[in-house]
CSV table of N, CA and C in Angstrom, one decimal:
chain,number,residue,atom,x,y,z
Z,27,MET,N,88.1,73.0,114.1
Z,27,MET,CA,89.6,72.2,114.1
Z,27,MET,C,90.2,72.5,115.2
Z,28,SER,N,91.1,71.3,115.7
Z,28,SER,CA,91.5,71.3,116.6
Z,28,SER,C,92.8,71.1,116.8
Z,29,ASP,N,93.9,71.7,117.5
Z,29,ASP,CA,95.3,71.6,117.3
Z,29,ASP,C,96.0,70.2,118.4
Z,30,ARG,N,97.0,69.8,118.0
Z,30,ARG,CA,97.2,68.6,119.0
Z,30,ARG,C,96.8,68.5,120.4
Z,31,ASN,N,97.1,69.6,121.0
Z,31,ASN,CA,96.6,69.6,122.3
Z,31,ASN,C,94.9,70.1,122.4
Z,32,GLY,N,94.3,69.7,121.7
Z,32,GLY,CA,93.1,69.6,121.8
Z,32,GLY,C,92.2,71.2,121.8
Z,33,SER,N,92.8,72.2,121.8
Z,33,SER,CA,92.3,73.4,121.8
Z,33,SER,C,91.4,73.9,120.7
Z,34,ARG,N,90.3,74.5,120.7
Z,34,ARG,CA,89.3,74.8,119.6
Z,34,ARG,C,90.2,75.9,118.9
Z,35,GLN,N,90.2,76.0,117.5
Z,35,GLN,CA,90.9,77.0,116.3
Z,35,GLN,C,89.7,77.1,115.5
Z,36,SER,N,89.5,78.6,115.1
Z,36,SER,CA,88.8,79.0,114.0
Z,36,SER,C,90.0,78.9,112.6
Z,37,GLY,N,89.1,78.2,111.5
Z,37,GLY,CA,90.1,78.2,110.0
Z,37,GLY,C,90.2,79.3,109.6
Z,38,ILE,N,90.1,80.7,110.0
Z,38,ILE,CA,89.9,81.7,109.1
Z,38,ILE,C,91.5,82.0,108.5
Z,39,SER,N,91.5,82.4,107.5
Z,39,SER,CA,92.8,82.6,106.8
Z,39,SER,C,93.4,84.1,107.3
Z,40,ARG,N,94.7,84.1,107.2
Z,40,ARG,CA,95.5,85.8,107.7
Z,40,ARG,C,95.0,86.4,106.6
Z,41,GLN,N,94.7,85.9,105.4
Z,41,GLN,CA,94.6,87.3,104.3
Z,41,GLN,C,93.4,87.8,104.8
Z,42,GLN,N,92.3,87.1,105.0
Z,42,GLN,CA,90.8,87.8,105.5
Z,42,GLN,C,91.5,88.9,106.5
Z,43,GLY,N,92.6,88.7,107.3
Z,43,GLY,CA,93.1,89.6,108.5
Z,43,GLY,C,92.8,89.2,109.9
Z,44,THR,N,92.0,87.8,110.0
Z,44,THR,CA,92.1,87.5,111.2
Z,44,THR,C,92.6,86.2,111.5
Z,45,VAL,N,92.9,86.0,112.6
Z,45,VAL,CA,93.8,84.8,113.2
Z,45,VAL,C,93.2,83.9,114.0
Z,46,VAL,N,93.9,82.4,114.2
Z,46,VAL,CA,93.4,81.7,114.7
Z,46,VAL,C,92.9,82.1,116.4
Z,47,ASP,N,92.1,81.6,116.6
Z,47,ASP,CA,91.4,81.6,118.1
Z,47,ASP,C,91.9,80.9,119.0
Z,48,ASP,N,91.3,81.1,120.3
Z,48,ASP,CA,91.6,79.7,121.4
Z,48,ASP,C,90.4,79.8,122.0
Z,49,ALA,N,90.7,78.7,122.9
Z,49,ALA,CA,89.0,78.5,123.3
Z,49,ALA,C,88.9,79.5,124.5
Z,50,ALA,N,90.0,80.2,125.2
Z,50,ALA,CA,89.6,81.1,126.1
Z,50,ALA,C,89.1,82.4,125.7
Z,51,THR,N,88.6,82.8,124.0
Z,51,THR,CA,88.4,83.9,123.9
Z,51,THR,C,86.6,83.6,123.3
Z,52,PRO,N,86.0,84.1,124.1
Z,52,PRO,CA,84.3,84.1,124.0
Z,52,PRO,C,83.8,84.4,122.2
Z,53,PRO,N,83.2,83.6,121.8
Z,53,PRO,CA,82.7,83.8,120.5
Z,53,PRO,C,82.4,85.6,120.0
Z,54,SER,N,81.6,85.6,121.4
Z,54,SER,CA,81.1,87.2,121.1
Z,54,SER,C,82.1,88.0,120.5
Z,55,GLU,N,83.4,87.9,121.5
Z,55,GLU,CA,84.5,88.8,121.0
Z,55,GLU,C,84.9,88.8,119.6
Z,56,TRP,N,84.6,87.8,119.2
Z,56,TRP,CA,85.0,87.5,117.9
Z,56,TRP,C,84.0,88.3,116.8
Z,57,ALA,N,82.9,88.1,117.4
Z,57,ALA,CA,81.8,88.5,116.4
Z,57,ALA,C,81.5,89.9,116.2
Z,58,VAL,N,82.3,90.8,117.3
Z,58,VAL,CA,82.4,91.9,117.3
Z,58,VAL,C,83.8,92.7,116.5
Z,59,ARG,N,84.7,91.6,116.9
Z,59,ARG,CA,86.0,92.2,116.0
Z,59,ARG,C,85.8,92.3,114.3
Z,60,ARG,N,84.7,91.4,113.7
Z,60,ARG,CA,84.7,91.2,112.3
Z,60,ARG,C,84.4,92.1,111.9
Z,61,PRO,N,83.3,92.9,112.5
Z,61,PRO,CA,83.0,94.0,111.6
Z,61,PRO,C,84.1,95.7,111.6
Z,62,HIS,N,84.6,95.4,112.6
Z,62,HIS,CA,85.5,96.8,112.8
Z,62,HIS,C,86.7,96.3,112.0
Z,63,LEU,N,87.4,95.3,111.9
Z,63,LEU,CA,88.2,95.1,110.6
Z,63,LEU,C,88.1,95.2,109.2
Z,64,ALA,N,86.9,94.9,109.1
Z,64,ALA,CA,86.3,95.0,107.7
Z,64,ALA,C,85.8,95.9,107.4
Z,65,ARG,N,85.5,97.3,108.2
Z,65,ARG,CA,85.1,98.4,108.4
Z,65,ARG,C,87.0,99.0,108.0
Z,66,GLY,N,87.7,98.6,108.7
Z,66,GLY,CA,89.0,99.4,108.7
Z,66,GLY,C,89.8,98.6,107.3
Z,67,ARG,N,89.7,97.6,107.0
Z,67,ARG,CA,90.3,97.0,105.5
Z,67,ARG,C,89.6,98.1,104.3
Z,68,SER,N,88.1,98.4,104.5
Z,68,SER,CA,87.2,98.8,103.4
Z,68,SER,C,88.0,100.5,103.4
Z,69,ALA,N,88.3,101.2,104.6
Z,69,ALA,CA,88.8,102.4,104.6
Z,69,ALA,C,90.1,102.7,104.1
Z,70,THR,N,91.0,101.5,104.5
Z,70,THR,CA,92.4,101.7,104.0
Z,70,THR,C,92.4,101.4,102.6
Z,71,ASP,N,91.4,100.4,101.8
Z,71,ASP,CA,91.2,100.3,100.4
Z,71,ASP,C,90.6,101.9,99.7
Z,72,ARG,N,90.3,102.2,100.4
Z,72,ARG,CA,89.6,103.5,100.0
Z,72,ARG,C,90.6,104.6,99.9
Z,73,ALA,N,91.5,104.2,100.8
Z,73,ALA,CA,92.7,105.7,101.0
Z,73,ALA,C,93.5,105.2,99.8
Z,74,ALA,N,93.8,104.2,100.0
Z,74,ALA,CA,94.9,104.0,98.7
Z,74,ALA,C,94.3,103.9,97.5
Z,75,ALA,N,92.7,103.8,97.0
Z,75,ALA,CA,92.2,104.4,95.7
Z,75,ALA,C,92.3,105.9,95.7
Z,76,ALA,N,92.0,106.4,96.6
Z,76,ALA,CA,92.2,107.8,96.5
Z,76,ALA,C,93.4,108.3,96.3
Z,77,CYS,N,94.6,107.6,96.8
Z,77,CYS,CA,95.7,108.2,96.8
Z,77,CYS,C,96.3,107.9,95.3
Z,78,LEU,N,95.6,106.8,94.8
Z,78,LEU,CA,96.3,106.6,93.4
Z,78,LEU,C,95.7,107.4,92.3
Z,79,TYR,N,93.9,107.3,92.7
Z,79,TYR,CA,93.3,108.5,91.7
Z,79,TYR,C,94.1,110.0,91.8
Z,80,ALA,N,94.7,110.1,93.1
Z,80,ALA,CA,95.3,111.4,93.3
Z,80,ALA,C,96.9,111.8,92.5
Z,81,GLY,N,97.6,110.5,92.1
Z,81,GLY,CA,98.9,110.2,91.5
Z,81,GLY,C,99.7,110.4,92.7
Z,82,ILE,N,99.1,109.8,93.9
Z,82,ILE,CA,100.2,109.7,95.0
Z,82,ILE,C,100.6,108.5,94.8
Z,83,ALA,N,102.0,107.8,94.9
Z,83,ALA,CA,102.6,106.6,95.2
Z,83,ALA,C,102.7,106.3,96.7
Z,84,LEU,N,102.1,105.1,96.9
Z,84,LEU,CA,102.5,104.7,98.0
Z,84,LEU,C,103.9,104.6,98.9
Z,85,SER,N,104.8,104.8,97.8
Z,85,SER,CA,105.9,104.9,98.1
Z,85,SER,C,106.6,106.1,98.8
Z,86,ARG,N,105.3,107.0,99.1
Z,86,ARG,CA,105.8,108.7,99.0
Z,86,ARG,C,105.4,108.7,100.7
Z,87,ALA,N,105.6,107.6,101.6
Z,87,ALA,CA,105.1,107.5,103.1
Z,87,ALA,C,106.3,108.0,103.6
Z,88,GLU,N,106.3,109.0,104.8
Z,88,GLU,CA,107.4,109.3,105.2
Z,88,GLU,C,107.0,108.9,106.8
Z,89,LEU,N,108.0,108.7,107.5
Z,89,LEU,CA,108.0,108.8,108.9
Z,89,LEU,C,107.2,109.8,110.0
Z,90,VAL,N,108.1,111.3,109.0
Z,90,VAL,CA,107.3,112.4,109.6
Z,90,VAL,C,106.9,113.0,108.2
Z,91,PRO,N,105.6,113.0,107.8
Z,91,PRO,CA,105.3,113.5,106.5
Z,91,PRO,C,105.1,115.0,107.1
Z,92,ARG,N,105.8,115.6,105.7
Z,92,ARG,CA,105.3,117.3,106.1
Z,92,ARG,C,104.5,118.1,105.2
Z,93,GLU,N,103.8,117.1,103.9
Z,93,GLU,CA,103.0,117.6,102.8
Z,93,GLU,C,101.6,116.7,102.7
Z,94,GLY,N,100.8,117.4,102.4
Z,94,GLY,CA,99.3,116.1,102.1
Z,94,GLY,C,99.6,115.0,101.6
Z,95,ALA,N,100.3,115.2,100.2
Z,95,ALA,CA,100.8,113.5,99.7
Z,95,ALA,C,101.3,112.8,100.5
Z,96,ALA,N,102.5,113.1,101.1
Z,96,ALA,CA,103.0,112.3,102.0
Z,96,ALA,C,102.4,111.8,103.3
Z,97,ARG,N,101.2,112.4,103.8
Z,97,ARG,CA,100.5,112.1,105.1
Z,97,ARG,C,99.6,111.0,104.5
Z,98,ALA,N,99.3,111.0,103.4
Z,98,ALA,CA,98.1,110.4,102.6
Z,98,ALA,C,98.7,109.2,102.5
Z,99,ALA,N,99.8,108.7,102.2
Z,99,ALA,CA,100.6,107.6,102.0
Z,99,ALA,C,101.0,107.1,103.2
Z,100,ASN,N,101.2,107.8,103.8
Z,100,ASN,CA,101.6,107.4,105.4
Z,100,ASN,C,100.4,106.7,106.3
Z,101,GLY,N,99.4,107.4,105.9
Z,101,GLY,CA,98.3,106.8,106.7
Z,101,GLY,C,97.6,105.5,106.0
Z,102,VAL,N,97.7,105.2,104.5
Z,102,VAL,CA,97.5,103.9,103.9
Z,102,VAL,C,98.6,102.7,104.9
Z,103,ARG,N,100.1,103.3,104.5
Z,103,ARG,CA,101.0,102.3,105.5
Z,103,ARG,C,100.6,101.9,106.6
Z,104,LEU,N,100.4,102.9,107.4
Z,104,LEU,CA,100.0,102.9,108.9
Z,104,LEU,C,99.0,101.8,109.1
Z,105,SER,N,97.8,102.6,108.6
Z,105,SER,CA,96.3,101.7,108.6
Z,105,SER,C,96.8,100.0,108.3
Z,106,ARG,N,97.4,99.9,107.3
Z,106,ARG,CA,97.9,98.1,107.3
Z,106,ARG,C,98.5,97.5,107.8
Z,107,GLN,N,99.6,98.4,108.4
Z,107,GLN,CA,100.3,97.7,109.6
Z,107,GLN,C,99.3,97.6,110.9
Z,108,ALA,N,98.7,98.2,111.1
Z,108,ALA,CA,98.0,98.6,112.4
Z,108,ALA,C,97.0,97.5,112.0
Z,109,LEU,N,96.3,97.3,111.1
Z,109,LEU,CA,95.1,96.1,110.9
Z,109,LEU,C,95.6,95.1,111.4
Z,110,ALA,N,96.6,94.7,110.5
Z,110,ALA,CA,97.6,93.5,110.8
Z,110,ALA,C,97.7,92.9,112.1
Z,111,GLU,N,98.6,93.8,112.7
Z,111,GLU,CA,99.1,93.5,114.0
Z,111,GLU,C,97.8,93.4,114.9
Z,112,LEU,N,96.8,94.4,114.3
Z,112,LEU,CA,95.3,93.7,115.6
Z,112,LEU,C,94.9,92.4,115.2
Z,113,ALA,N,95.1,91.8,113.8
Z,113,ALA,CA,94.7,90.7,113.7
Z,113,ALA,C,95.2,89.6,114.2
Z,114,LYS,N,96.6,89.7,114.7
Z,114,LYS,CA,97.5,88.7,115.4
Z,114,LYS,C,97.0,88.4,116.5
Z,115,ASN,N,96.5,89.6,117.5
Z,115,ASN,CA,96.1,89.4,118.6
Z,115,ASN,C,94.6,88.9,118.9
Z,116,ALA,N,94.3,88.6,120.3
Z,116,ALA,CA,93.2,88.3,120.7
Z,116,ALA,C,91.8,89.7,120.6
Z,117,PRO,N,90.8,89.3,120.1
Z,117,PRO,CA,89.8,90.1,120.1
Z,117,PRO,C,89.8,91.3,121.2
Z,118,ASP,N,90.4,92.7,120.9
Z,118,ASP,CA,90.0,93.5,122.0
Z,118,ASP,C,88.7,94.5,121.2
Z,119,PRO,N,87.6,94.7,121.3
Z,119,PRO,CA,86.9,95.7,120.6
Z,119,PRO,C,87.4,97.2,120.9
Z,120,ALA,N,87.8,97.4,121.6
Z,120,ALA,CA,88.2,99.0,121.8
Z,120,ALA,C,89.5,99.1,120.6
Z,121,ALA,N,90.2,98.3,120.9
Z,121,ALA,CA,91.7,98.3,120.1
Z,121,ALA,C,91.2,98.3,118.6
Z,122,ASP,N,90.5,97.2,118.1
Z,122,ASP,CA,89.9,96.9,116.7
Z,122,ASP,C,89.1,98.2,116.6
Z,123,ALA,N,88.3,99.0,116.9
Z,123,ALA,CA,87.4,99.7,116.7
Z,123,ALA,C,88.3,101.1,116.7
Z,124,ARG,N,89.4,101.1,117.2
Z,124,ARG,CA,90.2,102.4,117.0
Z,124,ARG,C,91.4,102.0,115.8
Z,125,GLY,N,91.6,100.9,115.3
Z,125,GLY,CA,92.1,100.1,114.5
Z,125,GLY,C,91.3,100.7,112.8
Z,126,ALA,N,89.9,100.7,113.1
Z,126,ALA,CA,89.2,100.8,112.1
Z,126,ALA,C,88.9,102.6,111.8
Z,127,ARG,N,88.7,103.5,113.3
Z,127,ARG,CA,88.5,104.5,113.5
Z,127,ARG,C,89.7,105.4,112.7
Z,128,ASN,N,91.0,104.7,112.8
Z,128,ASN,CA,92.5,105.5,112.4
Z,128,ASN,C,92.6,105.2,110.8
Z,129,ALA,N,91.9,103.7,110.4
Z,129,ALA,CA,92.1,103.9,109.0
Z,129,ALA,C,91.0,104.8,108.2
Z,130,ALA,N,89.9,105.3,108.7
Z,130,ALA,CA,88.9,106.0,108.6
Z,130,ALA,C,89.5,107.4,108.3
Z,131,ALA,N,90.1,107.5,109.6
Z,131,ALA,CA,91.0,109.0,109.3
Z,131,ALA,C,91.7,109.1,108.4
Z,132,ALA,N,92.7,108.3,108.3
Z,132,ALA,CA,93.8,107.9,106.9
Z,132,ALA,C,92.8,108.5,105.4
Z,133,ALA,N,91.8,107.5,105.6
Z,133,ALA,CA,91.0,107.9,104.3
Z,133,ALA,C,90.2,108.9,103.5
Z,134,ALA,N,90.0,110.0,105.3
Z,134,ALA,CA,89.7,111.2,104.9
Z,134,ALA,C,90.6,112.1,104.3
Z,135,VAL,N,91.6,111.6,104.8
Z,135,VAL,CA,93.1,112.6,104.4
Z,135,VAL,C,93.4,112.1,102.9
Z,136,ALA,N,93.4,111.1,102.7
Z,136,ALA,CA,93.7,110.7,101.0
Z,136,ALA,C,92.4,111.2,100.4
Z,137,ALA,N,91.2,111.5,101.0
Z,137,ALA,CA,90.1,112.0,100.0
Z,137,ALA,C,90.3,113.5,99.9
Z,138,GLN,N,91.0,114.1,100.6
Z,138,GLN,CA,91.1,115.5,100.8
Z,138,GLN,C,92.3,115.7,99.3
Z,139,GLU,N,93.1,114.9,99.5
Z,139,GLU,CA,94.2,114.7,98.4
Z,139,GLU,C,93.5,114.4,97.2
Z,140,ALA,N,92.5,113.9,97.3
Z,140,ALA,CA,91.6,113.2,95.9
Z,140,ALA,C,90.9,114.2,95.3
Z,141,ARG,N,90.3,114.9,96.2
Z,141,ARG,CA,89.3,116.1,95.9
Z,141,ARG,C,90.0,117.0,95.1
Z,142,SER,N,91.3,117.4,95.8
Z,142,SER,CA,92.1,118.4,95.1
Z,142,SER,C,92.7,118.3,94.0
Z,143,HIS,N,93.3,117.1,93.7
Z,143,HIS,CA,93.8,116.3,92.5
Z,143,HIS,C,92.4,116.5,91.2
Z,144,GLY,N,91.3,116.1,91.6
Z,144,GLY,CA,90.4,116.1,90.8
Z,144,GLY,C,89.3,117.2,90.3
Z,145,GLY,N,89.7,118.2,91.2
Z,145,GLY,CA,89.1,119.4,90.9
Z,145,GLY,C,87.8,119.6,91.7
Z,146,ALA,N,86.9,120.4,91.9
Z,146,ALA,CA,86.0,120.9,92.5
Z,146,ALA,C,84.7,120.4,91.9
Z,147,SER,N,84.9,119.3,91.6
Z,147,SER,CA,83.3,118.4,90.6
Z,147,SER,C,82.4,118.3,92.2
Z,148,GLU,N,81.3,118.1,91.6
Z,148,GLU,CA,80.2,117.9,93.0
Z,148,GLU,C,80.6,116.5,93.7
Z,149,LEU,N,80.6,115.5,92.5
Z,149,LEU,CA,81.2,114.1,92.8
Z,149,LEU,C,82.2,113.9,93.8
Z,150,SER,N,83.1,114.7,93.8
Z,150,SER,CA,84.3,114.8,94.1
Z,150,SER,C,84.0,115.5,95.9
Z,151,GLU,N,83.3,116.4,95.8
Z,151,GLU,CA,82.9,117.2,96.9
Z,151,GLU,C,82.1,116.1,98.0
Z,152,ALA,N,81.3,115.3,97.1
Z,152,ALA,CA,80.2,114.5,97.7
Z,152,ALA,C,81.2,113.2,98.3
Z,153,ALA,N,82.0,112.9,97.6
Z,153,ALA,CA,83.1,111.9,98.0
Z,153,ALA,C,84.0,112.2,99.0
Z,154,TYR,N,84.4,113.4,99.0
Z,154,TYR,CA,85.4,114.1,100.5
Z,154,TYR,C,84.4,113.7,101.7
Z,155,ARG,N,83.2,114.9,101.2
Z,155,ARG,CA,82.0,114.8,102.9
Z,155,ARG,C,81.9,113.6,103.4
Z,156,SER,N,81.6,112.4,102.2
Z,156,SER,CA,81.3,110.9,102.4
Z,156,SER,C,82.4,110.4,103.8
Z,157,ALA,N,83.4,110.9,103.1
Z,157,ALA,CA,84.9,110.5,104.0
Z,157,ALA,C,84.7,111.0,105.4
Z,158,ILE,N,84.4,112.3,105.2
Z,158,ILE,CA,84.8,113.2,106.6
Z,158,ILE,C,83.4,112.3,107.5
Z,159,LYS,N,82.4,111.9,107.1
Z,159,LYS,CA,81.5,111.4,107.8
Z,159,LYS,C,81.8,109.9,108.5
Z,160,ALA,N,82.2,109.1,107.3
Z,160,ALA,CA,82.9,107.9,107.8
Z,160,ALA,C,83.8,108.2,108.9
Z,161,SER,N,84.6,109.0,108.7
Z,161,SER,CA,85.7,109.1,109.9
Z,161,SER,C,85.3,109.4,110.9
Z,162,GLN,N,84.1,110.3,111.1
Z,162,GLN,CA,83.5,110.8,112.5
Z,162,GLN,C,82.7,109.5,113.3
Z,163,ALA,N,81.6,108.8,112.0
Z,163,ALA,CA,81.4,107.8,112.9
Z,163,ALA,C,81.9,106.8,113.4
Z,164,ALA,N,83.2,106.2,112.4
Z,164,ALA,CA,84.2,105.4,113.0
Z,164,ALA,C,84.8,105.9,114.5
Z,165,GLY,N,84.8,107.4,114.3
Z,165,GLY,CA,85.0,107.8,116.1
Z,165,GLY,C,84.5,107.3,117.1
Z,166,ALA,N,83.3,107.9,116.7
Z,166,ALA,CA,81.9,107.7,117.6
Z,166,ALA,C,82.0,106.1,118.0
Z,167,ALA,N,82.0,105.4,117.1
Z,167,ALA,CA,82.2,103.6,117.6
Z,167,ALA,C,83.3,103.6,118.5
Z,168,ALA,N,84.3,104.3,118.1
Z,168,ALA,CA,85.4,103.5,118.7
Z,168,ALA,C,86.0,104.4,120.3
Z,169,GLY,N,84.7,105.3,120.5
Z,169,GLY,CA,84.7,106.6,121.7
Z,169,GLY,C,84.6,106.0,122.8
Z,170,SER,N,84.6,106.8,123.8
Z,170,SER,CA,84.5,106.2,125.6
Z,170,SER,C,83.2,105.8,125.3
Z,171,ALA,N,82.1,105.9,124.8
Z,171,ALA,CA,80.7,105.8,125.0
Z,171,ALA,C,80.3,104.7,124.5
Z,172,GLY,N,81.2,103.9,124.1
Z,172,GLY,CA,80.9,102.2,123.5
Z,172,GLY,C,82.3,101.4,123.5
Z,173,LEU,N,83.1,102.1,123.6
Z,173,LEU,CA,84.4,101.3,123.1
Z,173,LEU,C,84.6,99.7,122.1
Z,174,GLY,N,83.8,100.5,121.3
Z,174,GLY,CA,83.9,99.4,120.0
Z,174,GLY,C,82.7,98.3,120.3
Z,175,ARG,N,82.1,98.3,121.3
Z,175,ARG,CA,81.0,97.0,121.7
Z,175,ARG,C,79.4,97.9,121.2
Z,176,ASP,N,79.3,99.3,121.2
Z,176,ASP,CA,78.0,100.0,121.1
Z,176,ASP,C,77.5,99.3,119.6
Z,177,GLU,N,76.4,98.6,119.6
Z,177,GLU,CA,75.8,97.9,118.1
Z,177,GLU,C,75.3,99.3,117.4
Z,178,THR,N,74.7,100.1,117.9
Z,178,THR,CA,74.2,101.4,117.3
Z,178,THR,C,75.2,102.1,116.4
Z,179,LEU,N,76.6,102.4,117.5
Z,179,LEU,CA,77.4,103.1,116.8
Z,179,LEU,C,78.3,102.3,115.8
Z,180,ASN,N,78.5,101.0,116.0
Z,180,ASN,CA,78.7,100.4,115.0
Z,180,ASN,C,78.4,100.2,114.1
Z,181,ALA,N,77.0,99.8,114.1
Z,181,ALA,CA,75.9,100.2,112.8
Z,181,ALA,C,76.1,101.3,111.9
Z,182,GLU,N,76.0,102.4,112.5
Z,182,GLU,CA,76.3,103.3,112.1
Z,182,GLU,C,77.3,104.1,111.2
Z,183,ALA,N,78.6,103.8,111.9
Z,183,ALA,CA,79.9,103.2,111.3
Z,183,ALA,C,79.9,102.5,109.8
Z,184,ASP,N,79.4,101.1,110.1
Z,184,ASP,CA,79.7,100.5,108.9
Z,184,ASP,C,78.6,101.0,107.9
Z,185,ALA,N,77.4,101.9,108.2
Z,185,ALA,CA,76.8,102.3,107.3
Z,185,ALA,C,77.4,103.5,106.6
Z,186,ALA,N,78.4,104.1,107.5
Z,186,ALA,CA,79.0,105.3,106.8
Z,186,ALA,C,80.0,105.0,106.4
Z,187,GLU,N,80.8,103.8,106.3
Z,187,GLU,CA,81.8,103.3,105.6
Z,187,GLU,C,81.2,103.0,104.1
Z,188,ALA,N,80.1,102.2,104.1
Z,188,ALA,CA,79.4,101.9,102.8
Z,188,ALA,C,79.0,102.6,102.1
Z,189,ALA,N,78.2,104.3,102.5
Z,189,ALA,CA,78.3,105.2,101.7
Z,189,ALA,C,79.4,106.0,101.2
Z,190,ALA,N,80.5,105.9,101.9
Z,190,ALA,CA,81.7,106.6,101.4
Z,190,ALA,C,82.6,105.8,100.3
Z,191,VAL,N,82.3,104.5,100.8
Z,191,VAL,CA,82.7,103.5,99.1
Z,191,VAL,C,81.7,103.7,98.2
Z,192,ALA,N,80.5,104.0,98.3
Z,192,ALA,CA,79.6,104.5,97.2
Z,192,ALA,C,80.0,105.8,96.5
Z,193,THR,N,80.4,106.5,97.3
Z,193,THR,CA,80.7,108.1,96.3
Z,193,THR,C,82.0,107.8,96.0
Z,194,ALA,N,82.9,107.5,96.8
Z,194,ALA,CA,84.2,107.2,96.2
Z,194,ALA,C,84.1,106.3,95.0
Z,195,LEU,N,83.1,105.4,94.7
Z,195,LEU,CA,83.0,105.0,93.3
Z,195,LEU,C,82.3,106.0,92.3
Z,196,GLU,N,81.5,106.4,92.6
Z,196,GLU,CA,81.0,107.6,92.2
Z,196,GLU,C,81.7,108.3,91.5
Z,197,ALA,N,82.9,109.1,92.0
Z,197,ALA,CA,83.6,110.3,92.1
Z,197,ALA,C,84.8,109.6,91.1
Z,198,GLY,N,85.1,108.4,91.0
Z,198,GLY,CA,86.0,107.5,90.4
Z,198,GLY,C,87.2,107.1,90.8
Z,199,TRP,N,87.1,107.6,92.1
Z,199,TRP,CA,88.1,107.3,93.3
Z,199,TRP,C,88.9,105.8,93.0
Z,200,MET,N,87.5,105.0,93.2
Z,200,MET,CA,87.9,103.5,93.1
Z,200,MET,C,87.8,103.0,92.0
């Protein structure tokens, strides 16, 4: 689609977290962005679900959280805000990967709270370990080795996120 000035735009909705691009942004940049933002949204959804499972109202988010429940709720709030801001800007694989990494870290904090709430069940422990692995894989994908562009690290982060979702579902957190 084109605007009045003839510049190329993609018609992806804001609800998907992707903004209208311009002709100056190479298509490869958008292709790199999409998995990072999708992984970040998935981790944020996992974090929110873990909070709800643990009985943590997202309204408990504090600017300077002092306890685990407030940290978990704040992580969800910050992740949502960061991913929304990233989606408003031109693709930046390093920044997009950092957003996904931060969301995965927030999900790990929320998983810790969910594990504590649910007791020491085997499923709960597996979901927590899976959340930690997803956070580590997202960190590696965002790290200095690939700056969000390394296909192998990105694929590993995507697989770890999918595994974290699966174990969270099995544990009843989602």
